[in-house]
Amino acid sequence: DQPIRVTCVGDSITEGVGAGAGESYPDQMQALLGDGYSVFNAGVSATNIIDGQGTTFPYWTTSKYNEGKAFLPDIALIMMGTNDATNRNWVESGIENVREVFKADYRKLINEYKALSSDPYIFIVLPMTCYGGGNQDRMTNLENSIIPALRELAEEENVGLIDMHSFTA
C-alpha cells in the first residue's frame, strides 16, 4: 500500500534552477509516475561530489545530503559531476589524482545509500551536456574524465546507469 519512494540526488539541474515552480525533473517525474510513487528532490544548486579538498561547495555539507537518505528511498538517482567538472574544481583545486578522488567520494555516497534499511536500487545518472560559450573546459572534463569514471563506477558498484549526457547532446 505504500508508494515507491524515489530520492533524486544532484546539483542545480536536479534542484530545478531555471525551471518554473513544479518544473524540476523530480517534480515532473512525480507527475508522470503518479500516486504509486513519492519522489523527493535532494538536489542542491552549485554542489560538487568531491568532499572539500579545495573545491567550491561539497554536497556533503548540505541538509539535503542527510534528508535524501532519511527519506529511505526504494530507488536513488544520483546525478553529480557537472560542478566537479569546472576547472576551478577539477584542475585548480590542487587535488592530486582528482579522478580517483572523485570516484572515491562518489562511491562513498553510493555505499551510504546501499547501507540504508530500505535497500534502494541505485542509478548513476550521467551529467547532462553543457551548452554555452563558457562551458568548453567543463565539457572537456566531463567527456574525458568524469563520464568514463562514472561508467566504471556503475560497473564496479553494480548499480544502474542512465545516460542523460548522450540524450542531451
Tab-separated table of N, CA and C in Angstrom:
chain	number	residue	atom	x	y	z
A	1	ASP	N	0.801	-1.210	0.000
A	1	ASP	CA	0.000	0.000	0.000
A	1	ASP	C	0.837	1.265	0.000
A	2	GLN	N	2.095	1.155	0.406
A	2	GLN	CA	2.961	2.337	0.472
A	2	GLN	C	3.483	2.691	-0.919
A	3	PRO	N	3.591	3.982	-1.226
A	3	PRO	CA	4.169	4.361	-2.516
A	3	PRO	C	5.651	4.005	-2.575
A	4	ILE	N	6.144	3.759	-3.781
A	4	ILE	CA	7.572	3.536	-4.003
A	4	ILE	C	8.267	4.877	-3.843
A	5	ARG	N	9.290	4.898	-2.998
A	5	ARG	CA	9.966	6.149	-2.654
A	5	ARG	C	11.225	6.316	-3.509
A	6	VAL	N	11.365	7.485	-4.118
A	6	VAL	CA	12.489	7.786	-5.001
A	6	VAL	C	13.177	9.055	-4.497
A	7	THR	N	14.488	8.964	-4.277
A	7	THR	CA	15.280	10.147	-3.949
A	7	THR	C	16.112	10.516	-5.168
A	8	CYS	N	16.079	11.782	-5.541
A	8	CYS	CA	16.878	12.322	-6.639
A	8	CYS	C	17.966	13.208	-6.046
A	9	VAL	N	19.212	12.764	-6.128
A	9	VAL	CA	20.369	13.491	-5.599
A	9	VAL	C	21.029	14.226	-6.758
A	10	GLY	N	21.415	15.465	-6.540
A	10	GLY	CA	22.095	16.181	-7.614
A	10	GLY	C	22.372	17.622	-7.283
A	11	ASP	N	22.658	18.361	-8.342
A	11	ASP	CA	23.013	19.778	-8.220
A	11	ASP	C	21.860	20.639	-8.728
A	12	SER	N	22.156	21.760	-9.367
A	12	SER	CA	21.113	22.695	-9.800
A	12	SER	C	20.149	22.083	-10.806
A	13	ILE	N	20.624	21.169	-11.636
A	13	ILE	CA	19.747	20.524	-12.612
A	13	ILE	C	18.654	19.755	-11.884
A	14	THR	N	19.023	19.045	-10.825
A	14	THR	CA	18.053	18.299	-10.025
A	14	THR	C	17.180	19.246	-9.219
A	15	GLU	N	17.811	20.218	-8.569
A	15	GLU	CA	17.046	21.161	-7.761
A	15	GLU	C	15.992	21.882	-8.595
A	16	GLY	N	16.321	22.148	-9.852
A	16	GLY	CA	15.363	22.805	-10.733
A	16	GLY	C	15.653	24.269	-10.973
A	17	VAL	N	16.901	24.694	-10.769
A	17	VAL	CA	17.264	26.085	-11.010
A	17	VAL	C	16.987	26.426	-12.474
A	18	GLY	N	16.282	27.510	-12.689
A	18	GLY	CA	15.930	27.938	-14.035
A	18	GLY	C	14.601	27.388	-14.520
A	19	ALA	N	14.069	26.420	-13.801
A	19	ALA	CA	12.756	25.871	-14.140
A	19	ALA	C	11.703	26.602	-13.311
A	20	GLY	N	10.505	26.613	-13.798
A	20	GLY	CA	9.426	27.228	-13.029
A	20	GLY	C	9.035	26.362	-11.847
A	21	ALA	N	8.195	26.893	-10.994
A	21	ALA	CA	7.710	26.141	-9.830
A	21	ALA	C	7.062	24.844	-10.305
A	22	GLY	N	7.464	23.736	-9.686
A	22	GLY	CA	6.906	22.445	-10.039
A	22	GLY	C	7.430	21.867	-11.343
A	23	GLU	N	8.529	22.443	-11.876
A	23	GLU	CA	9.050	22.019	-13.182
A	23	GLU	C	10.401	21.300	-13.104
A	24	SER	N	10.958	21.092	-11.913
A	24	SER	CA	12.221	20.361	-11.820
A	24	SER	C	11.990	18.942	-12.340
A	25	TYR	N	13.076	18.247	-12.682
A	25	TYR	CA	12.849	16.895	-13.182
A	25	TYR	C	12.255	15.975	-12.103
A	26	PRO	N	12.603	16.120	-10.808
A	26	PRO	CA	11.889	15.300	-9.819
A	26	PRO	C	10.392	15.628	-9.746
A	27	ASP	N	10.030	16.906	-9.889
A	27	ASP	CA	8.610	17.280	-9.911
A	27	ASP	C	7.905	16.648	-11.110
A	28	GLN	N	8.544	16.713	-12.260
A	28	GLN	CA	7.955	16.131	-13.458
A	28	GLN	C	7.862	14.606	-13.343
A	29	MET	N	8.877	14.004	-12.739
A	29	MET	CA	8.861	12.559	-12.518
A	29	MET	C	7.681	12.184	-11.617
A	30	GLN	N	7.475	12.951	-10.553
A	30	GLN	CA	6.357	12.696	-9.651
A	30	GLN	C	5.030	12.744	-10.410
A	31	ALA	N	4.870	13.764	-11.242
A	31	ALA	CA	3.630	13.917	-12.005
A	31	ALA	C	3.422	12.743	-12.968
A	32	LEU	N	4.490	12.296	-13.613
A	32	LEU	CA	4.386	11.184	-14.557
A	32	LEU	C	4.120	9.847	-13.862
A	33	LEU	N	4.768	9.640	-12.725
A	33	LEU	CA	4.640	8.357	-12.030
A	33	LEU	C	3.337	8.237	-11.247
A	34	GLY	N	2.826	9.342	-10.758
A	34	GLY	CA	1.546	9.332	-10.070
A	34	GLY	C	1.622	8.905	-8.612
A	35	ASP	N	0.444	8.584	-8.073
A	35	ASP	CA	0.291	8.330	-6.639
A	35	ASP	C	1.019	7.094	-6.133
A	36	GLY	N	1.409	6.202	-7.012
A	36	GLY	CA	2.117	4.996	-6.581
A	36	GLY	C	3.568	5.256	-6.225
A	37	TYR	N	3.996	6.499	-6.404
A	37	TYR	CA	5.376	6.883	-6.127
A	37	TYR	C	5.401	8.148	-5.291
A	38	SER	N	6.475	8.297	-4.522
A	38	SER	CA	6.738	9.519	-3.784
A	38	SER	C	8.177	9.918	-4.093
A	39	VAL	N	8.343	11.057	-4.769
A	39	VAL	CA	9.663	11.493	-5.235
A	39	VAL	C	10.155	12.646	-4.363
A	40	PHE	N	11.373	12.492	-3.845
A	40	PHE	CA	11.996	13.521	-3.009
A	40	PHE	C	13.137	14.169	-3.773
A	41	ASN	N	13.132	15.489	-3.844
A	41	ASN	CA	14.178	16.237	-4.515
A	41	ASN	C	15.279	16.585	-3.514
A	42	ALA	N	16.416	15.915	-3.645
A	42	ALA	CA	17.568	16.169	-2.782
A	42	ALA	C	18.657	16.916	-3.550
A	43	GLY	N	18.248	17.710	-4.532
A	43	GLY	CA	19.200	18.487	-5.306
A	43	GLY	C	19.552	19.803	-4.641
A	44	VAL	N	20.821	20.195	-4.769
A	44	VAL	CA	21.290	21.469	-4.222
A	44	VAL	C	22.171	22.145	-5.266
A	45	SER	N	21.764	23.325	-5.676
A	45	SER	CA	22.472	24.072	-6.707
A	45	SER	C	23.930	24.313	-6.331
A	46	ALA	N	24.790	24.231	-7.314
A	46	ALA	CA	26.220	24.572	-7.239
A	46	ALA	C	27.074	23.559	-6.493
A	47	THR	N	26.507	22.433	-6.088
A	47	THR	CA	27.282	21.472	-5.302
A	47	THR	C	28.115	20.546	-6.178
A	48	ASN	N	29.173	20.033	-5.570
A	48	ASN	CA	30.048	19.050	-6.198
A	48	ASN	C	30.167	17.842	-5.278
A	49	ILE	N	30.565	16.702	-5.847
A	49	ILE	CA	30.669	15.455	-5.075
A	49	ILE	C	32.018	15.342	-4.352
A	50	ILE	N	33.057	15.971	-4.907
A	50	ILE	CA	34.357	15.900	-4.240
A	50	ILE	C	34.217	16.574	-2.884
A	51	ASP	N	34.598	15.859	-1.849
A	51	ASP	CA	34.370	16.268	-0.471
A	51	ASP	C	35.450	17.237	0.004
A	52	GLY	N	35.218	18.518	-0.203
A	52	GLY	CA	36.147	19.537	0.275
A	52	GLY	C	37.420	19.585	-0.541
A	53	GLN	N	38.548	19.521	0.091
A	53	GLN	CA	39.855	19.449	-0.544
A	53	GLN	C	40.080	20.560	-1.567
A	54	GLY	N	39.621	21.756	-1.274
A	54	GLY	CA	39.847	22.885	-2.164
A	54	GLY	C	38.757	23.098	-3.193
A	55	THR	N	37.667	22.343	-3.118
A	55	THR	CA	36.574	22.529	-4.077
A	55	THR	C	35.596	23.570	-3.556
A	56	THR	N	34.633	23.944	-4.382
A	56	THR	CA	33.795	25.089	-4.075
A	56	THR	C	32.664	24.829	-3.081
A	57	PHE	N	31.861	23.777	-3.263
A	57	PHE	CA	30.667	23.592	-2.434
A	57	PHE	C	30.302	22.102	-2.374
A	58	PRO	N	30.927	21.352	-1.485
A	58	PRO	CA	30.661	19.920	-1.395
A	58	PRO	C	29.206	19.619	-0.987
A	59	TYR	N	28.593	18.707	-1.695
A	59	TYR	CA	27.225	18.276	-1.413
A	59	TYR	C	27.088	17.792	0.032
A	60	TRP	N	28.137	17.207	0.546
A	60	TRP	CA	28.147	16.605	1.887
A	60	TRP	C	27.822	17.617	2.991
A	61	THR	N	27.998	18.904	2.724
A	61	THR	CA	27.786	19.939	3.747
A	61	THR	C	26.358	20.469	3.760
A	62	THR	N	25.483	19.925	2.915
A	62	THR	CA	24.123	20.449	2.789
A	62	THR	C	23.126	19.628	3.602
A	63	SER	N	22.003	20.227	3.943
A	63	SER	CA	20.959	19.488	4.662
A	63	SER	C	20.319	18.424	3.774
A	64	LYS	N	20.256	18.658	2.469
A	64	LYS	CA	19.654	17.682	1.549
A	64	LYS	C	20.437	16.372	1.515
A	65	TYR	N	21.736	16.437	1.794
A	65	TYR	CA	22.568	15.228	1.860
A	65	TYR	C	21.966	14.241	2.857
A	66	ASN	N	21.623	14.704	4.046
A	66	ASN	CA	21.029	13.831	5.061
A	66	ASN	C	19.542	13.577	4.814
A	67	GLU	N	18.823	14.582	4.340
A	67	GLU	CA	17.389	14.435	4.098
A	67	GLU	C	17.103	13.387	3.024
A	68	GLY	N	17.931	13.340	1.982
A	68	GLY	CA	17.738	12.358	0.919
A	68	GLY	C	17.851	10.941	1.421
A	69	LYS	N	18.791	10.704	2.331
A	69	LYS	CA	18.944	9.365	2.914
A	69	LYS	C	17.839	9.089	3.926
A	70	ALA	N	17.464	10.093	4.714
A	70	ALA	CA	16.417	9.925	5.726
A	70	ALA	C	15.059	9.593	5.092
A	71	PHE	N	14.878	9.936	3.835
A	71	PHE	CA	13.656	9.624	3.094
A	71	PHE	C	13.493	8.108	2.909
A	72	LEU	N	14.593	7.365	3.107
A	72	LEU	CA	14.631	5.908	2.962
A	72	LEU	C	14.022	5.453	1.636
A	73	PRO	N	14.675	5.858	0.550
A	73	PRO	CA	14.128	5.549	-0.768
A	73	PRO	C	14.215	4.067	-1.130
A	74	ASP	N	13.342	3.678	-2.031
A	74	ASP	CA	13.421	2.364	-2.666
A	74	ASP	C	14.305	2.452	-3.907
A	75	ILE	N	14.390	3.649	-4.458
A	75	ILE	CA	15.207	3.944	-5.636
A	75	ILE	C	15.944	5.244	-5.373
A	76	ALA	N	17.233	5.278	-5.704
A	76	ALA	CA	18.022	6.506	-5.583
A	76	ALA	C	18.659	6.811	-6.930
A	77	LEU	N	18.423	8.015	-7.427
A	77	LEU	CA	19.046	8.507	-8.653
A	77	LEU	C	20.090	9.534	-8.247
A	78	ILE	N	21.339	9.316	-8.644
A	78	ILE	CA	22.420	10.223	-8.270
A	78	ILE	C	23.023	10.814	-9.540
A	79	MET	N	22.849	12.126	-9.711
A	79	MET	CA	23.398	12.821	-10.871
A	79	MET	C	24.284	13.968	-10.385
A	80	MET	N	25.543	13.647	-10.193
A	80	MET	CA	26.534	14.626	-9.754
A	80	MET	C	27.697	14.605	-10.747
A	81	GLY	N	28.478	15.670	-10.751
A	81	GLY	CA	29.676	15.727	-11.574
A	81	GLY	C	29.781	16.975	-12.430
A	82	THR	N	28.651	17.625	-12.711
A	82	THR	CA	28.681	18.809	-13.563
A	82	THR	C	29.526	19.914	-12.934
A	83	ASN	N	29.360	20.142	-11.642
A	83	ASN	CA	30.138	21.197	-10.975
A	83	ASN	C	31.554	20.736	-10.645
A	84	ASP	N	31.746	19.445	-10.456
A	84	ASP	CA	33.103	18.921	-10.280
A	84	ASP	C	33.926	19.178	-11.534
A	85	ALA	N	33.252	19.204	-12.698
A	85	ALA	CA	33.926	19.336	-13.990
A	85	ALA	C	34.433	20.736	-14.281
A	86	THR	N	34.078	21.727	-13.470
A	86	THR	CA	34.621	23.063	-13.718
A	86	THR	C	36.128	23.027	-13.473
A	87	ASN	N	36.870	23.829	-14.214
A	87	ASN	CA	38.315	23.871	-13.993
A	87	ASN	C	38.654	24.258	-12.563
A	88	ARG	N	37.821	25.094	-11.971
A	88	ARG	CA	38.063	25.521	-10.584
A	88	ARG	C	38.106	24.316	-9.640
A	89	ASN	N	37.230	23.335	-9.866
A	89	ASN	CA	37.205	22.144	-9.011
A	89	ASN	C	38.094	21.023	-9.542
A	90	TRP	N	38.133	20.839	-10.861
A	90	TRP	CA	38.816	19.679	-11.441
A	90	TRP	C	40.312	19.918	-11.607
A	91	VAL	N	40.694	21.122	-11.995
A	91	VAL	CA	42.090	21.399	-12.327
A	91	VAL	C	42.772	22.253	-11.261
A	92	GLU	N	42.108	23.315	-10.819
A	92	GLU	CA	42.736	24.307	-9.957
A	92	GLU	C	42.617	24.020	-8.458
A	93	SER	N	41.923	22.952	-8.070
A	93	SER	CA	41.733	22.648	-6.650
A	93	SER	C	43.005	22.138	-5.990
A	94	GLY	N	43.975	21.726	-6.789
A	94	GLY	CA	45.229	21.217	-6.243
A	94	GLY	C	45.147	19.770	-5.782
A	95	ILE	N	44.084	19.074	-6.147
A	95	ILE	CA	43.915	17.680	-5.737
A	95	ILE	C	44.744	16.779	-6.652
A	96	GLU	N	45.639	15.998	-6.049
A	96	GLU	CA	46.384	15.015	-6.820
A	96	GLU	C	45.454	13.880	-7.185
A	97	ASN	N	45.569	13.398	-8.409
A	97	ASN	CA	44.761	12.292	-8.896
A	97	ASN	C	43.266	12.559	-8.665
A	98	VAL	N	42.803	13.702	-9.141
A	98	VAL	CA	41.438	14.169	-8.897
A	98	VAL	C	40.393	13.162	-9.378
A	99	ARG	N	40.680	12.470	-10.473
A	99	ARG	CA	39.720	11.482	-10.995
A	99	ARG	C	39.456	10.385	-9.966
A	100	GLU	N	40.504	9.902	-9.322
A	100	GLU	CA	40.339	8.834	-8.323
A	100	GLU	C	39.675	9.349	-7.049
A	101	VAL	N	39.959	10.588	-6.681
A	101	VAL	CA	39.298	11.196	-5.521
A	101	VAL	C	37.804	11.356	-5.820
A	102	PHE	N	37.484	11.820	-7.026
A	102	PHE	CA	36.094	11.936	-7.455
A	102	PHE	C	35.385	10.591	-7.350
A	103	LYS	N	36.001	9.548	-7.906
A	103	LYS	CA	35.389	8.213	-7.857
A	103	LYS	C	35.213	7.734	-6.419
A	104	ALA	N	36.202	7.968	-5.584
A	104	ALA	CA	36.120	7.519	-4.187
A	104	ALA	C	34.992	8.228	-3.442
A	105	ASP	N	34.844	9.527	-3.657
A	105	ASP	CA	33.780	10.267	-2.977
A	105	ASP	C	32.402	9.880	-3.517
A	106	TYR	N	32.294	9.664	-4.820
A	106	TYR	CA	31.029	9.218	-5.412
A	106	TYR	C	30.677	7.828	-4.878
A	107	ARG	N	31.690	6.947	-4.807
A	107	ARG	CA	31.496	5.586	-4.275
A	107	ARG	C	31.016	5.641	-2.819
A	108	LYS	N	31.582	6.580	-2.060
A	108	LYS	CA	31.169	6.750	-0.664
A	108	LYS	C	29.673	7.044	-0.579
A	109	LEU	N	29.180	7.949	-1.428
A	109	LEU	CA	27.756	8.281	-1.424
A	109	LEU	C	26.914	7.076	-1.844
A	110	ILE	N	27.339	6.380	-2.881
A	110	ILE	CA	26.629	5.166	-3.310
A	110	ILE	C	26.534	4.176	-2.157
A	111	ASN	N	27.640	3.948	-1.477
A	111	ASN	CA	27.657	2.976	-0.381
A	111	ASN	C	26.815	3.415	0.806
A	112	GLU	N	26.699	4.715	1.035
A	112	GLU	CA	25.812	5.192	2.089
A	112	GLU	C	24.360	4.867	1.745
A	113	TYR	N	23.997	5.015	0.470
A	113	TYR	CA	22.638	4.652	0.056
A	113	TYR	C	22.444	3.137	0.095
A	114	LYS	N	23.457	2.378	-0.298
A	114	LYS	CA	23.362	0.918	-0.239
A	114	LYS	C	23.140	0.431	1.190
A	115	ALA	N	23.668	1.150	2.158
A	115	ALA	CA	23.589	0.734	3.562
A	115	ALA	C	22.247	1.064	4.218
A	116	LEU	N	21.380	1.802	3.542
A	116	LEU	CA	20.089	2.174	4.131
A	116	LEU	C	19.213	0.946	4.348
A	117	SER	N	18.397	0.999	5.368
A	117	SER	CA	17.499	-0.125	5.675
A	117	SER	C	16.491	-0.387	4.562
A	118	SER	N	16.225	0.607	3.726
A	118	SER	CA	15.280	0.444	2.611
A	118	SER	C	15.898	-0.305	1.427
A	119	ASP	N	17.226	-0.530	1.468
A	119	ASP	CA	17.950	-1.274	0.438
A	119	ASP	C	17.588	-0.784	-0.969
A	120	PRO	N	17.834	0.490	-1.253
A	120	PRO	CA	17.385	1.044	-2.527
A	120	PRO	C	18.162	0.510	-3.726
A	121	TYR	N	17.483	0.491	-4.883
A	121	TYR	CA	18.177	0.263	-6.135
A	121	TYR	C	18.744	1.623	-6.539
A	122	ILE	N	19.998	1.645	-6.942
A	122	ILE	CA	20.704	2.897	-7.190
A	122	ILE	C	21.047	3.026	-8.663
A	123	PHE	N	20.831	4.219	-9.177
A	123	PHE	CA	21.224	4.567	-10.535
A	123	PHE	C	22.198	5.730	-10.493
A	124	ILE	N	23.309	5.605	-11.210
A	124	ILE	CA	24.139	6.762	-11.517
A	124	ILE	C	23.551	7.367	-12.779
A	125	VAL	N	23.331	8.666	-12.756
A	125	VAL	CA	22.825	9.376	-13.926
A	125	VAL	C	23.974	10.228	-14.462
A	126	LEU	N	24.391	9.939	-15.695
A	126	LEU	CA	25.482	10.726	-16.286
A	126	LEU	C	25.034	12.164	-16.474
A	127	PRO	N	25.886	13.135	-16.107
A	127	PRO	CA	25.511	14.547	-16.204
A	127	PRO	C	25.111	14.945	-17.618
A	128	MET	N	24.197	15.875	-17.682
A	128	MET	CA	23.720	16.379	-18.965
A	128	MET	C	24.815	17.160	-19.680
A	129	THR	N	24.665	17.269	-20.990
A	129	THR	CA	25.574	18.054	-21.814
A	129	THR	C	25.445	19.530	-21.422
A	130	CYS	N	26.576	20.214	-21.336
A	130	CYS	CA	26.596	21.641	-21.002
A	130	CYS	C	26.747	22.453	-22.283
A	131	TYR	N	25.913	23.449	-22.427
A	131	TYR	CA	25.971	24.312	-23.593
A	131	TYR	C	26.392	25.706	-23.176
A	132	GLY	N	26.814	26.490	-24.127
A	132	GLY	CA	27.182	27.872	-23.857
A	132	GLY	C	28.670	28.093	-24.007
A	133	GLY	N	29.027	29.318	-24.289
A	133	GLY	CA	30.401	29.682	-24.576
A	133	GLY	C	31.386	29.450	-23.452
A	134	GLY	N	30.947	29.506	-22.220
A	134	GLY	CA	31.864	29.353	-21.097
A	134	GLY	C	32.008	27.935	-20.589
A	135	ASN	N	31.497	26.966	-21.323
A	135	ASN	CA	31.489	25.596	-20.820
A	135	ASN	C	32.430	24.635	-21.545
A	136	GLN	N	33.340	25.138	-22.381
A	136	GLN	CA	34.226	24.241	-23.115
A	136	GLN	C	35.098	23.398	-22.182
A	137	ASP	N	35.706	24.035	-21.175
A	137	ASP	CA	36.553	23.289	-20.237
A	137	ASP	C	35.731	22.273	-19.450
A	138	ARG	N	34.558	22.672	-19.024
A	138	ARG	CA	33.673	21.765	-18.287
A	138	ARG	C	33.325	20.551	-19.157
A	139	MET	N	32.982	20.792	-20.411
A	139	MET	CA	32.628	19.682	-21.309
A	139	MET	C	33.823	18.765	-21.542
A	140	THR	N	35.010	19.339	-21.695
A	140	THR	CA	36.217	18.521	-21.875
A	140	THR	C	36.425	17.629	-20.649
A	141	ASN	N	36.311	18.201	-19.463
A	141	ASN	CA	36.499	17.426	-18.238
A	141	ASN	C	35.419	16.356	-18.073
A	142	LEU	N	34.167	16.703	-18.413
A	142	LEU	CA	33.085	15.721	-18.349
A	142	LEU	C	33.357	14.553	-19.288
A	143	GLU	N	33.611	14.877	-20.547
A	143	GLU	CA	33.723	13.830	-21.560
A	143	GLU	C	34.999	13.012	-21.447
A	144	ASN	N	36.106	13.627	-21.048
A	144	ASN	CA	37.381	12.909	-20.995
A	144	ASN	C	37.643	12.210	-19.670
A	145	SER	N	37.036	12.691	-18.594
A	145	SER	CA	37.364	12.135	-17.273
A	145	SER	C	36.150	11.681	-16.476
A	146	ILE	N	35.204	12.562	-16.275
A	146	ILE	CA	34.113	12.278	-15.345
A	146	ILE	C	33.170	11.197	-15.865
A	147	ILE	N	32.721	11.315	-17.095
A	147	ILE	CA	31.784	10.318	-17.623
A	147	ILE	C	32.434	8.932	-17.712
A	148	PRO	N	33.666	8.802	-18.207
A	148	PRO	CA	34.290	7.477	-18.161
A	148	PRO	C	34.436	6.937	-16.729
A	149	ALA	N	34.749	7.816	-15.776
A	149	ALA	CA	34.866	7.387	-14.375
A	149	ALA	C	33.518	6.898	-13.846
A	150	LEU	N	32.435	7.577	-14.210
A	150	LEU	CA	31.104	7.169	-13.748
A	150	LEU	C	30.675	5.854	-14.386
A	151	ARG	N	31.018	5.644	-15.635
A	151	ARG	CA	30.712	4.357	-16.278
A	151	ARG	C	31.433	3.215	-15.570
A	152	GLU	N	32.708	3.430	-15.251
A	152	GLU	CA	33.480	2.436	-14.496
A	152	GLU	C	32.842	2.179	-13.139
A	153	LEU	N	32.476	3.248	-12.466
A	153	LEU	CA	31.912	3.149	-11.122
A	153	LEU	C	30.594	2.376	-11.124
A	154	ALA	N	29.749	2.620	-12.109
A	154	ALA	CA	28.475	1.886	-12.196
A	154	ALA	C	28.727	0.395	-12.313
A	155	GLU	N	29.710	0.032	-13.115
A	155	GLU	CA	30.040	-1.392	-13.268
A	155	GLU	C	30.660	-1.954	-11.997
A	156	GLU	N	31.601	-1.232	-11.425
A	156	GLU	CA	32.284	-1.701	-10.211
A	156	GLU	C	31.316	-1.863	-9.039
A	157	GLU	N	30.348	-0.970	-8.918
A	157	GLU	CA	29.414	-0.995	-7.794
A	157	GLU	C	28.112	-1.736	-8.117
A	158	ASN	N	27.995	-2.238	-9.349
A	158	ASN	CA	26.808	-2.983	-9.767
A	158	ASN	C	25.524	-2.185	-9.526
A	159	VAL	N	25.544	-0.951	-10.033
A	159	VAL	CA	24.364	-0.083	-9.960
A	159	VAL	C	23.942	0.264	-11.379
A	160	GLY	N	22.719	0.733	-11.526
A	160	GLY	CA	22.218	1.107	-12.831
A	160	GLY	C	22.887	2.364	-13.361
A	161	LEU	N	22.780	2.554	-14.671
A	161	LEU	CA	23.364	3.722	-15.315
A	161	LEU	C	22.335	4.305	-16.273
A	162	ILE	N	22.078	5.594	-16.130
A	162	ILE	CA	21.182	6.320	-17.025
A	162	ILE	C	22.017	7.376	-17.726
A	163	ASP	N	22.034	7.342	-19.051
A	163	ASP	CA	22.898	8.222	-19.827
A	163	ASP	C	22.150	9.474	-20.287
A	164	MET	N	22.058	10.470	-19.417
A	164	MET	CA	21.457	11.743	-19.792
A	164	MET	C	22.411	12.586	-20.632
A	165	HIS	N	23.713	12.281	-20.567
A	165	HIS	CA	24.674	13.055	-21.328
A	165	HIS	C	24.455	12.864	-22.835
A	166	SER	N	24.414	11.627	-23.278
A	166	SER	CA	24.173	11.358	-24.706
A	166	SER	C	22.794	11.828	-25.122
A	167	PHE	N	21.816	11.641	-24.249
A	167	PHE	CA	20.443	12.030	-24.557
A	167	PHE	C	20.319	13.526	-24.812
A	168	THR	N	21.123	14.324	-24.095
A	168	THR	CA	21.014	15.782	-24.229
A	168	THR	C	22.058	16.370	-25.172
A	169	ALA	N	22.899	15.525	-25.754
A	169	ALA	CA	23.941	16.014	-26.674
A	169	ALA	C	23.331	16.501	-27.985
